[in-house]
GROMACS .gro file of C-alpha atoms in nm:
model
  358
    1UNK     CA    1   9.483  10.461  16.697
    2UNK     CA    2   9.628  10.776  16.859
    3UNK     CA    3   9.438  11.100  16.794
    4UNK     CA    4   9.479  11.431  16.985
    5UNK     CA    5   9.639  11.258  17.278
    6UNK     CA    6   9.372  10.990  17.305
    7UNK     CA    7   9.428  10.625  17.223
    8UNK     CA    8   9.149  10.415  17.075
    9UNK     CA    9   9.161  10.046  16.995
   10UNK     CA   10   8.994   9.890  16.690
   11UNK     CA   11   8.954   9.514  16.700
   12UNK     CA   12   8.940   9.312  16.374
   13UNK     CA   13   8.806   8.964  16.409
   14UNK     CA   14   9.003   8.667  16.281
   15UNK     CA   15   8.727   8.597  16.026
   16UNK     CA   16   8.757   8.946  15.876
   17UNK     CA   17   9.135   8.910  15.870
   18UNK     CA   18   9.108   8.576  15.687
   19UNK     CA   19   8.864   8.720  15.432
   20UNK     CA   20   9.087   9.023  15.368
   21UNK     CA   21   9.395   8.801  15.331
   22UNK     CA   22   9.206   8.574  15.090
   23UNK     CA   23   9.096   8.866  14.872
   24UNK     CA   24   9.453   9.003  14.862
   25UNK     CA   25   9.594   8.659  14.776
   26UNK     CA   26   9.336   8.609  14.500
   27UNK     CA   27   9.412   8.951  14.349
   28UNK     CA   28   9.785   8.876  14.361
   29UNK     CA   29   9.730   8.537  14.196
   30UNK     CA   30   9.523   8.691  13.913
   31UNK     CA   31   9.791   8.956  13.857
   32UNK     CA   32  10.074   8.700  13.848
   33UNK     CA   33   9.878   8.473  13.611
   34UNK     CA   34   9.806   8.762  13.373
   35UNK     CA   35  10.173   8.861  13.363
   36UNK     CA   36  10.274   8.500  13.302
   37UNK     CA   37  10.020   8.463  13.022
   38UNK     CA   38  10.144   8.781  12.851
   39UNK     CA   39  10.507   8.671  12.882
   40UNK     CA   40  10.432   8.326  12.743
   41UNK     CA   41  10.233   8.470  12.452
   42UNK     CA   42  10.514   8.711  12.361
   43UNK     CA   43  10.774   8.436  12.386
   44UNK     CA   44  10.572   8.195  12.171
   45UNK     CA   45  10.506   8.462  11.908
   46UNK     CA   46  10.875   8.552  11.888
   47UNK     CA   47  10.983   8.188  11.885
   48UNK     CA   48  10.738   8.108  11.604
   49UNK     CA   49  10.869   8.395  11.390
   50UNK     CA   50  11.230   8.296  11.445
   51UNK     CA   51  11.160   7.933  11.370
   52UNK     CA   52  10.977   8.028  11.052
   53UNK     CA   53  11.258   8.251  10.928
   54UNK     CA   54  11.546   8.019  11.014
   55UNK     CA   55  11.383   7.690  10.918
   56UNK     CA   56  11.553   7.507  10.634
   57UNK     CA   57  11.326   7.430  10.341
   58UNK     CA   58  11.216   7.069  10.335
   59UNK     CA   59  11.324   6.874  10.029
   60UNK     CA   60  11.042   6.650   9.907
   61UNK     CA   61  11.154   6.294   9.833
   62UNK     CA   62  11.130   6.152   9.482
   63UNK     CA   63  10.907   5.869   9.604
   64UNK     CA   64  10.642   6.105   9.739
   65UNK     CA   65  10.644   6.306   9.418
   66UNK     CA   66  10.599   5.994   9.205
   67UNK     CA   67  10.301   5.903   9.424
   68UNK     CA   68  10.155   6.248   9.363
   69UNK     CA   69  10.196   6.212   8.989
   70UNK     CA   70  10.030   5.869   8.998
   71UNK     CA   71   9.743   5.999   9.207
   72UNK     CA   72   9.623   6.292   8.996
   73UNK     CA   73   9.818   6.428   8.703
   74UNK     CA   74   9.580   6.723   8.658
   75UNK     CA   75   9.626   6.821   9.024
   76UNK     CA   76  10.005   6.819   8.981
   77UNK     CA   77   9.972   7.041   8.675
   78UNK     CA   78   9.755   7.283   8.874
   79UNK     CA   79  10.012   7.286   9.156
   80UNK     CA   80  10.290   7.371   8.913
   81UNK     CA   81  10.080   7.653   8.771
   82UNK     CA   82  10.031   7.796   9.121
   83UNK     CA   83  10.404   7.768   9.186
   84UNK     CA   84  10.479   7.952   8.863
   85UNK     CA   85  10.243   8.233   8.962
   86UNK     CA   86  10.417   8.252   9.300
   87UNK     CA   87  10.759   8.273   9.133
   88UNK     CA   88  10.649   8.544   8.892
   89UNK     CA   89  10.504   8.755   9.175
   90UNK     CA   90  10.830   8.722   9.371
   91UNK     CA   91  11.039   8.819   9.068
   92UNK     CA   92  10.823   9.128   9.003
   93UNK     CA   93  10.905   9.253   9.354
   94UNK     CA   94  11.284   9.230   9.306
   95UNK     CA   95  11.516   9.526   9.238
   96UNK     CA   96  11.613   9.577   8.874
   97UNK     CA   97  11.965   9.435   8.928
   98UNK     CA   98  11.845   9.108   9.085
   99UNK     CA   99  11.956   8.794   8.906
  100UNK     CA  100  11.956   8.435   9.017
  101UNK     CA  101  12.169   8.249   8.765
  102UNK     CA  102  12.357   8.017   9.000
  103UNK     CA  103  12.351   7.640   8.959
  104UNK     CA  104  12.355   7.540   9.327
  105UNK     CA  105  12.035   7.373   9.446
  106UNK     CA  106  11.965   7.160   9.749
  107UNK     CA  107  11.681   6.984   9.570
  108UNK     CA  108  11.878   6.894   9.258
  109UNK     CA  109  11.949   6.530   9.352
  110UNK     CA  110  11.592   6.449   9.450
  111UNK     CA  111  11.458   6.644   9.152
  112UNK     CA  112  11.674   6.437   8.916
  113UNK     CA  113  11.545   6.117   9.078
  114UNK     CA  114  11.190   6.244   9.041
  115UNK     CA  115  11.236   6.311   8.671
  116UNK     CA  116  11.385   5.966   8.617
  117UNK     CA  117  11.120   5.779   8.814
  118UNK     CA  118  10.823   5.977   8.683
  119UNK     CA  119  10.940   5.945   8.323
  120UNK     CA  120  10.975   5.567   8.365
  121UNK     CA  121  10.647   5.514   8.548
  122UNK     CA  122  10.432   5.780   8.378
  123UNK     CA  123  10.597   5.883   8.050
  124UNK     CA  124  10.339   6.150   7.971
  125UNK     CA  125  10.427   6.327   8.299
  126UNK     CA  126  10.803   6.352   8.235
  127UNK     CA  127  10.776   6.706   8.096
  128UNK     CA  128  10.590   6.821   8.410
  129UNK     CA  129  10.858   6.669   8.634
  130UNK     CA  130  11.129   6.858   8.446
  131UNK     CA  131  10.933   7.185   8.483
  132UNK     CA  132  10.901   7.121   8.857
  133UNK     CA  133  11.275   7.059   8.889
  134UNK     CA  134  11.354   7.387   8.712
  135UNK     CA  135  11.113   7.575   8.939
  136UNK     CA  136  11.268   7.437   9.256
  137UNK     CA  137  11.620   7.514   9.138
  138UNK     CA  138  11.515   7.870   9.056
  139UNK     CA  139  11.345   7.919   9.394
  140UNK     CA  140  11.642   7.788   9.593
  141UNK     CA  141  11.892   7.994   9.393
  142UNK     CA  142  11.683   8.305   9.442
  143UNK     CA  143  11.657   8.238   9.816
  144UNK     CA  144  12.034   8.220   9.851
  145UNK     CA  145  12.073   8.535   9.647
  146UNK     CA  146  11.829   8.721   9.874
  147UNK     CA  147  12.005   8.591  10.185
  148UNK     CA  148  12.343   8.715  10.057
  149UNK     CA  149  12.208   9.063   9.983
  150UNK     CA  150  12.035   9.076  10.321
  151UNK     CA  151  12.358   8.973  10.493
  152UNK     CA  152  12.555   9.249  10.318
  153UNK     CA  153  12.293   9.508  10.411
  154UNK     CA  154  12.292   9.388  10.774
  155UNK     CA  155  12.673   9.409  10.792
  156UNK     CA  156  12.664   9.764  10.653
  157UNK     CA  157  12.399   9.868  10.907
  158UNK     CA  158  12.610   9.728  11.193
  159UNK     CA  159  12.914   9.923  11.070
  160UNK     CA  160  12.712  10.240  11.118
  161UNK     CA  161  12.634  10.145  11.477
  162UNK     CA  162  12.271  10.043  11.420
  163UNK     CA  163  12.088   9.718  11.491
  164UNK     CA  164  11.947   9.544  11.178
  165UNK     CA  165  11.709   9.339  11.395
  166UNK     CA  166  11.541   9.655  11.518
  167UNK     CA  167  11.509   9.777  11.161
  168UNK     CA  168  11.329   9.457  11.063
  169UNK     CA  169  11.107   9.477  11.371
  170UNK     CA  170  11.015   9.837  11.283
  171UNK     CA  171  10.877   9.726  10.946
  172UNK     CA  172  10.602   9.531  11.127
  173UNK     CA  173  10.452   9.853  11.265
  174UNK     CA  174  10.148  10.011  11.097
  175UNK     CA  175  10.061   9.708  10.886
  176UNK     CA  176   9.731   9.543  10.806
  177UNK     CA  177   9.483   9.446  10.538
  178UNK     CA  178   9.274   9.144  10.441
  179UNK     CA  179   9.427   8.800  10.490
  180UNK     CA  180   9.526   8.639  10.158
  181UNK     CA  181   9.730   8.328  10.229
  182UNK     CA  182   9.984   8.227   9.968
  183UNK     CA  183   9.948   7.873   9.834
  184UNK     CA  184  10.143   7.653   9.595
  185UNK     CA  185   9.949   7.329   9.643
  186UNK     CA  186   9.593   7.234   9.553
  187UNK     CA  187   9.510   7.178   9.921
  188UNK     CA  188   9.590   7.542  10.000
  189UNK     CA  189   9.927   7.473  10.163
  190UNK     CA  190  10.257   7.643  10.080
  191UNK     CA  191  10.572   7.449   9.995
  192UNK     CA  192  10.833   7.534  10.266
  193UNK     CA  193  11.092   7.622  10.001
  194UNK     CA  194  10.858   7.884   9.855
  195UNK     CA  195  10.773   8.011  10.203
  196UNK     CA  196  11.145   8.044  10.280
  197UNK     CA  197  11.192   8.243   9.958
  198UNK     CA  198  10.915   8.486  10.052
  199UNK     CA  199  11.067   8.545  10.397
  200UNK     CA  200  11.416   8.591  10.255
  201UNK     CA  201  11.298   8.846  10.000
  202UNK     CA  202  11.102   9.035  10.267
  203UNK     CA  203  11.408   9.046  10.495
  204UNK     CA  204  11.631   9.164  10.210
  205UNK     CA  205  11.385   9.437  10.112
  206UNK     CA  206  11.342   9.561  10.470
  207UNK     CA  207  11.718   9.584  10.535
  208UNK     CA  208  11.802   9.751  10.203
  209UNK     CA  209  11.520  10.000  10.248
  210UNK     CA  210  11.651  10.075  10.597
  211UNK     CA  211  12.002  10.122  10.458
  212UNK     CA  212  11.879  10.376  10.204
  213UNK     CA  213  11.713  10.574  10.483
  214UNK     CA  214  12.038  10.628  10.677
  215UNK     CA  215  12.176  10.985  10.646
  216UNK     CA  216  12.438  10.972  10.373
  217UNK     CA  217  12.440  11.312  10.198
  218UNK     CA  218  12.574  11.632  10.354
  219UNK     CA  219  12.287  11.877  10.404
  220UNK     CA  220  12.545  12.157  10.366
  221UNK     CA  221  12.922  12.186  10.334
  222UNK     CA  222  13.113  11.981  10.593
  223UNK     CA  223  13.385  12.249  10.592
  224UNK     CA  224  13.134  12.502  10.723
  225UNK     CA  225  13.049  12.331  11.055
  226UNK     CA  226  13.038  12.604  11.320
  227UNK     CA  227  12.917  12.400  11.617
  228UNK     CA  228  12.929  12.028  11.690
  229UNK     CA  229  12.705  11.781  11.868
  230UNK     CA  230  12.710  11.767  12.248
  231UNK     CA  231  12.745  12.005  12.542
  232UNK     CA  232  12.858  12.358  12.467
  233UNK     CA  233  12.829  12.712  12.597
  234UNK     CA  234  12.488  12.841  12.495
  235UNK     CA  235  12.532  13.147  12.267
  236UNK     CA  236  12.243  13.332  12.435
  237UNK     CA  237  12.273  13.249  12.806
  238UNK     CA  238  12.642  13.169  12.830
  239UNK     CA  239  12.563  12.861  13.038
  240UNK     CA  240  12.638  12.498  12.949
  241UNK     CA  241  12.366  12.339  12.740
  242UNK     CA  242  12.313  12.036  12.516
  243UNK     CA  243  12.340  12.095  12.141
  244UNK     CA  244  12.141  11.818  11.973
  245UNK     CA  245  12.282  11.856  11.621
  246UNK     CA  246  12.539  12.012  11.389
  247UNK     CA  247  12.544  12.376  11.280
  248UNK     CA  248  12.652  12.456  10.922
  249UNK     CA  249  12.716  12.828  10.869
  250UNK     CA  250  12.659  12.976  10.527
  251UNK     CA  251  12.512  13.272  10.340
  252UNK     CA  252  12.137  13.326  10.343
  253UNK     CA  253  11.975  13.141  10.057
  254UNK     CA  254  12.236  12.865  10.026
  255UNK     CA  255  12.069  12.530   9.942
  256UNK     CA  256  11.990  12.269  10.205
  257UNK     CA  257  11.988  11.906  10.089
  258UNK     CA  258  11.796  11.603  10.218
  259UNK     CA  259  12.043  11.372  10.391
  260UNK     CA  260  11.863  11.054  10.281
  261UNK     CA  261  11.558  10.921  10.103
  262UNK     CA  262  11.235  10.977  10.294
  263UNK     CA  263  10.907  11.163  10.334
  264UNK     CA  264  10.855  11.513  10.476
  265UNK     CA  265  10.646  11.481  10.790
  266UNK     CA  266  10.677  11.841  10.915
  267UNK     CA  267  10.722  12.173  10.734
  268UNK     CA  268  10.658  12.492  10.930
  269UNK     CA  269  10.769  12.692  11.231
  270UNK     CA  270  10.884  12.514  11.547
  271UNK     CA  271  10.973  12.682  11.875
  272UNK     CA  272  11.346  12.755  11.890
  273UNK     CA  273  11.404  12.608  11.543
  274UNK     CA  274  11.231  12.875  11.335
  275UNK     CA  275  11.141  12.754  10.987
  276UNK     CA  276  11.194  12.379  11.008
  277UNK     CA  277  11.154  12.063  10.803
  278UNK     CA  278  11.153  11.706  10.934
  279UNK     CA  279  11.202  11.403  10.711
  280UNK     CA  280  11.103  11.053  10.819
  281UNK     CA  281  11.328  10.783  10.675
  282UNK     CA  282  11.149  10.484  10.829
  283UNK     CA  283  11.257  10.255  11.112
  284UNK     CA  284  11.218  10.540  11.364
  285UNK     CA  285  11.490  10.753  11.198
  286UNK     CA  286  11.415  11.124  11.142
  287UNK     CA  287  11.632  11.416  11.025
  288UNK     CA  288  11.554  11.778  11.118
  289UNK     CA  289  11.660  12.094  10.932
  290UNK     CA  290  11.615  12.428  11.114
  291UNK     CA  291  11.652  12.810  11.088
  292UNK     CA  292  11.567  12.803  10.715
  293UNK     CA  293  11.500  13.122  10.522
  294UNK     CA  294  11.281  12.944  10.266
  295UNK     CA  295  11.110  12.612  10.202
  296UNK     CA  296  11.182  12.421   9.883
  297UNK     CA  297  10.964  12.121   9.965
  298UNK     CA  298  10.622  12.069  10.122
  299UNK     CA  299  10.453  11.847  10.377
  300UNK     CA  300  10.394  11.492  10.258
  301UNK     CA  301  10.645  11.516   9.971
  302UNK     CA  302  10.876  11.222   9.906
  303UNK     CA  303  11.238  11.320   9.857
  304UNK     CA  304  11.555  11.147   9.745
  305UNK     CA  305  11.897  11.179   9.905
  306UNK     CA  306  12.047  11.509   9.792
  307UNK     CA  307  11.722  11.683   9.692
  308UNK     CA  308  11.708  12.054   9.777
  309UNK     CA  309  11.446  12.103  10.048
  310UNK     CA  310  11.517  12.458  10.171
  311UNK     CA  311  11.758  12.747  10.205
  312UNK     CA  312  11.989  12.853  10.488
  313UNK     CA  313  11.861  13.136  10.707
  314UNK     CA  314  11.852  13.269  11.062
  315UNK     CA  315  11.493  13.219  11.174
  316UNK     CA  316  11.411  13.109  11.528
  317UNK     CA  317  11.669  13.104  11.807
  318UNK     CA  318  11.974  13.189  11.597
  319UNK     CA  319  12.269  13.431  11.613
  320UNK     CA  320  12.331  13.430  11.238
  321UNK     CA  321  12.259  13.246  10.912
  322UNK     CA  322  12.324  12.874  10.945
  323UNK     CA  323  12.160  12.531  10.920
  324UNK     CA  324  12.093  12.338  11.239
  325UNK     CA  325  12.081  11.968  11.144
  326UNK     CA  326  11.968  11.683  11.370
  327UNK     CA  327  11.942  11.305  11.342
  328UNK     CA  328  11.692  11.138  11.575
  329UNK     CA  329  11.632  10.767  11.628
  330UNK     CA  330  11.302  10.688  11.801
  331UNK     CA  331  11.290  11.046  11.925
  332UNK     CA  332  11.644  11.047  12.071
  333UNK     CA  333  11.903  11.284  11.923
  334UNK     CA  334  12.228  11.117  11.809
  335UNK     CA  335  12.548  11.261  11.669
  336UNK     CA  336  12.495  11.308  11.291
  337UNK     CA  337  12.865  11.330  11.207
  338UNK     CA  338  12.949  10.954  11.210
  339UNK     CA  339  12.663  10.890  10.967
  340UNK     CA  340  12.760  11.168  10.730
  341UNK     CA  341  13.128  11.068  10.730
  342UNK     CA  342  13.095  10.687  10.720
  343UNK     CA  343  12.765  10.616  10.545
  344UNK     CA  344  12.872  10.709  10.188
  345UNK     CA  345  13.166  10.465  10.198
  346UNK     CA  346  12.967  10.188  10.368
  347UNK     CA  347  12.680  10.222  10.121
  348UNK     CA  348  12.920  10.225   9.827
  349UNK     CA  349  13.073   9.897   9.947
  350UNK     CA  350  12.732   9.738  10.001
  351UNK     CA  351  12.609   9.842   9.656
  352UNK     CA  352  12.930   9.725   9.492
  353UNK     CA  353  12.889   9.386   9.658
  354UNK     CA  354  12.529   9.357   9.536
  355UNK     CA  355  12.631   9.448   9.180
  356UNK     CA  356  12.923   9.204   9.188
  357UNK     CA  357  12.705   8.912   9.298
  358UNK     CA  358  12.395   9.028   9.110
   0.00000   0.00000   0.00000
């Protein structure tokens, strides 16, 4: 070591060097193992979810069903009752226009064989076998219906430049509650066809809810845009600056409309924005309305697309009465104009498709 012109030598024995190297190697090994364990856990969790969602429902053979009927007729009746409860709960969660009146069913052949064999072997159980066949046909039809609606919603979301997978992932945030496993069988298990239906309905609901939360209504007149999104000359400093939204000029007191369905998560004054309202639409999407002269909605209120939430003003950092409107996804400002121009047509097509096939 050199210090103030003097050189001193420090000798480290080979034993100390070996101990230090061993400690460093052990720490490195523990760190690598922990990273590997986390990566494996995340991969397995994701793989399990994907396998569960994409797995084809297993069609139970007629022979196994006949054996079940022979074994315990009362147990079969109880199973069918549980299945019926499951179906009714799923139907209650559907939108009002949901119908499943198709005749396609993957289980139809085996169900017909089951009815024939059960009726021949156990005549008194024939009626139960027919009820089971109707239930399975209904479940499979409803699953395909939900998959079609989910596919249309996903296509519409992609047309607007968003990722439907991220929307589905966002619905898993802030969830919890007691564990109540669904069951359709007396042993507590769930028939894969019923499980597939539940997953399909959940996916459909998440995507359609996400679609409704996309900005689709003009907060003010499109013809009155006075400043666009992007870099511009700042009206106060004269220097180049980023403008994170659209400016809609208009007279003081003109109504401001909610761009999409959501919940008001901020209503008050914000630095630079003046009187401001923020609406959360789910899936990390937020719209912001600034420089208002008056509030027409309050914190925590749920609003529909088009509801009046405030009035145009010139509060905050403003040169005159206008609405400053922003769209933010996971905190990042994006250009609102493509949503406002394309979303109404995309949503109209998606809704028309759902009504046509509903």
